[in-house]
Short mmCIF file of C-alpha atoms and ligand atoms in Angstrom, two decimals:
data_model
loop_
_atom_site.label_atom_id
_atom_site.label_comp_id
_atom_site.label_asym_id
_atom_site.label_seq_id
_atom_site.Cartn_x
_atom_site.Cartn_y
_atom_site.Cartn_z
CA UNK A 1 -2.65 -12.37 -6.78
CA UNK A 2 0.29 -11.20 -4.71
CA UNK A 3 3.45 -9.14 -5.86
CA UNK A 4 5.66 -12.16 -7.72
CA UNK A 5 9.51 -12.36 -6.37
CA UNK A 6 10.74 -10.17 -9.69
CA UNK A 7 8.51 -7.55 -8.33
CA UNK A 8 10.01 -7.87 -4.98
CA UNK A 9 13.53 -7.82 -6.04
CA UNK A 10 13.11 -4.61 -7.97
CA UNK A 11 11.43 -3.21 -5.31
CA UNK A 12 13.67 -4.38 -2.82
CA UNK A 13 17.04 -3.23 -5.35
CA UNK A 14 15.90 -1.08 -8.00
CA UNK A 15 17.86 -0.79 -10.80
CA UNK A 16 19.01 2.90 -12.27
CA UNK A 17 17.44 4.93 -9.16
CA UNK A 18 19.32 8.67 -9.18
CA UNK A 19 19.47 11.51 -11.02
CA UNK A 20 21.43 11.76 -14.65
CA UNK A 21 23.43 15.35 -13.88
CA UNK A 22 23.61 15.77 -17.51
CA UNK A 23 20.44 14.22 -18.79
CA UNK A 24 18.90 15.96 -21.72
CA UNK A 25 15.33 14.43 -21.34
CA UNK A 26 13.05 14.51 -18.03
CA UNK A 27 9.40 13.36 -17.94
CA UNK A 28 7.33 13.38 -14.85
CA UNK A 29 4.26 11.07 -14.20
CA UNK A 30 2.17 10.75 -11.56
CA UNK A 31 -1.27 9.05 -10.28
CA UNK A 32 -3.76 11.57 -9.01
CA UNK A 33 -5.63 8.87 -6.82
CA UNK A 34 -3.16 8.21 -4.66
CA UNK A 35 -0.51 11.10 -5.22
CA UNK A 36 2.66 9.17 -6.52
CA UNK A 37 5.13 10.31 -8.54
CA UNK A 38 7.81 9.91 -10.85
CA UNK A 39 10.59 11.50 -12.14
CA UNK A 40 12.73 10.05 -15.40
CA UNK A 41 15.67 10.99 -16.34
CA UNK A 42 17.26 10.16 -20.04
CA UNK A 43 20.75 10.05 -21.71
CA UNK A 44 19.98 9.92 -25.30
CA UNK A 45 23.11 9.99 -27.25
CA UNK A 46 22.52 9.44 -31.97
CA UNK A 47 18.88 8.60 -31.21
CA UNK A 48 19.31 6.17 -28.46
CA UNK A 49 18.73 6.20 -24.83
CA UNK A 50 22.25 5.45 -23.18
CA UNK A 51 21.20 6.26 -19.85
CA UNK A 52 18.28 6.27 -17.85
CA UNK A 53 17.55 6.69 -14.46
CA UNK A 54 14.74 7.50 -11.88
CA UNK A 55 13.21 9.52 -8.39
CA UNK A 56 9.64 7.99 -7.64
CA UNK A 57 7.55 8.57 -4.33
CA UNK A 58 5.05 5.56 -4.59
CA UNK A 59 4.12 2.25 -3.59
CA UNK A 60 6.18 -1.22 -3.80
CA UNK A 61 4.69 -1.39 -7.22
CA UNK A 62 5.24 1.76 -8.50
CA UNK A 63 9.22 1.41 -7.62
CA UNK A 64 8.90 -2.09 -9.38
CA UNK A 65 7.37 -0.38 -12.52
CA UNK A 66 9.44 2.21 -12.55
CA UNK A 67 12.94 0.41 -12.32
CA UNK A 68 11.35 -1.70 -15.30
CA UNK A 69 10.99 1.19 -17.21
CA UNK A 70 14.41 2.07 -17.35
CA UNK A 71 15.38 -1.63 -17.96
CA UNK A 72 12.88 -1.79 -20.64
CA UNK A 73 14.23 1.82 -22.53
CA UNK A 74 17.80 1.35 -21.79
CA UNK A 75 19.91 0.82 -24.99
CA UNK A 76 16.61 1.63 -27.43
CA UNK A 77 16.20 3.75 -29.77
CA UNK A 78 13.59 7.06 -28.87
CA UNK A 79 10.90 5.27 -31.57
CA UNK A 80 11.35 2.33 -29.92
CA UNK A 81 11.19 3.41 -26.64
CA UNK A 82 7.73 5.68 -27.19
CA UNK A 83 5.91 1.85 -27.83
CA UNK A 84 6.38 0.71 -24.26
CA UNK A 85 3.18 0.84 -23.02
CA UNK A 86 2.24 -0.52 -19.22
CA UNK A 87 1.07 -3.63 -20.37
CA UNK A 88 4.92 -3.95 -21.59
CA UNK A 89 6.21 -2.99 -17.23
CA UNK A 90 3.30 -5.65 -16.50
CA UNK A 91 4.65 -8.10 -18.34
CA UNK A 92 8.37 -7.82 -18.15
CA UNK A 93 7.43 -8.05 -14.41
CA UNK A 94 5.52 -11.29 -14.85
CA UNK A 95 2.43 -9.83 -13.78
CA UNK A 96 1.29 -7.17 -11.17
CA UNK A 97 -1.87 -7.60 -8.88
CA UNK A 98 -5.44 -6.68 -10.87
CA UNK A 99 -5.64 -3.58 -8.06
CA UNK A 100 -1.87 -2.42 -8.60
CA UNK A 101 -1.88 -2.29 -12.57
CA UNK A 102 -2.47 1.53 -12.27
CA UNK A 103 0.81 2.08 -10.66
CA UNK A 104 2.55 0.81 -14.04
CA UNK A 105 0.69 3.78 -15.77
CA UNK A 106 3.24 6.52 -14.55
CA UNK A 107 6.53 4.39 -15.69
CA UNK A 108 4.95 4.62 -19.63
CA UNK A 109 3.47 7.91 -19.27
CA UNK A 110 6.93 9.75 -17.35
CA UNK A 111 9.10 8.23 -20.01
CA UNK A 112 6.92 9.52 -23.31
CA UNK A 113 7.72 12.48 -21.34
CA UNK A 114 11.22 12.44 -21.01
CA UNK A 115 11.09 11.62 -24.78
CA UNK A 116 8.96 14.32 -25.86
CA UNK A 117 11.33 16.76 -23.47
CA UNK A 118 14.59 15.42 -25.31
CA UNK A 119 12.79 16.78 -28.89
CA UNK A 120 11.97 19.89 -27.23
CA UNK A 121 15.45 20.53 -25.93
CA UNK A 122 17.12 19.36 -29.04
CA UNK A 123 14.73 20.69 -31.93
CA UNK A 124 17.21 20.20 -34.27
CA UNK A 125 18.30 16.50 -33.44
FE1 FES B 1 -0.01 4.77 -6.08
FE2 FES B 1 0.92 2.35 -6.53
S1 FES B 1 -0.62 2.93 -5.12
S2 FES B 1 1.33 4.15 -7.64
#
């Protein structure tokens, strides 16, 4: 299997690369085999992630996956947004090669992150 064209066009223009100046949630993934990594950034605003954004060093699949993180969490609530799981990026992609899968790892793992960061920040929200 090859990288599909919605994999190329995210790749190609990402959507919601940057930093959020005045995020209040940031969750960093990364894969140790090949030393990738990704940095989310979250907007949550009455339980619900308003903004989102990303920084990733990694591979045409790992910007792919990453981008469809944000697209994926963007306008859900936190609960929701802790049950995207990789095989969630995979699909909303329509499908990643069998060897690449791994690089979809970091987009669920950075954002449970960010999440998990937001609660720690905001202990009382
Ligand atoms: Fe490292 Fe894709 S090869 S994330």
């Amino acid at each position: 299997m090859w990288y599909n064209m919605k994999v190329m066009e995210l790749f190609l223009d990402p959507e919601n690369v940057g930093v959020i100046e005045n995020s209040n949630g940031i969750g960093e993934g990364g894969d140790p085999h090949c030393g990738d990594h990704l940095k989310l950034y979250i907007k949550v605003e009455d339980n619900i992630i308003k903004d989102i954004s990303f920084q990733v060093i990694g591979c045409c699949a790992a910007i792919a996956s990453s981008s469809m993180t944000t697209i994926l969490a963007k306008g859900k609530t936190l609960d929701e947004a802790l049950k995207i799981k990789e095989n969630d990026i995979v699909d909303a992609l329509g499908g990643l090669p069998e060897e690449k899968i791994h690089c979809s790892v970091m987009g669920a793992a950075a954002l449970k992150n960010a999440i998990l960061n937001y609660y720690e920040n905001n202990s009382d929200a």
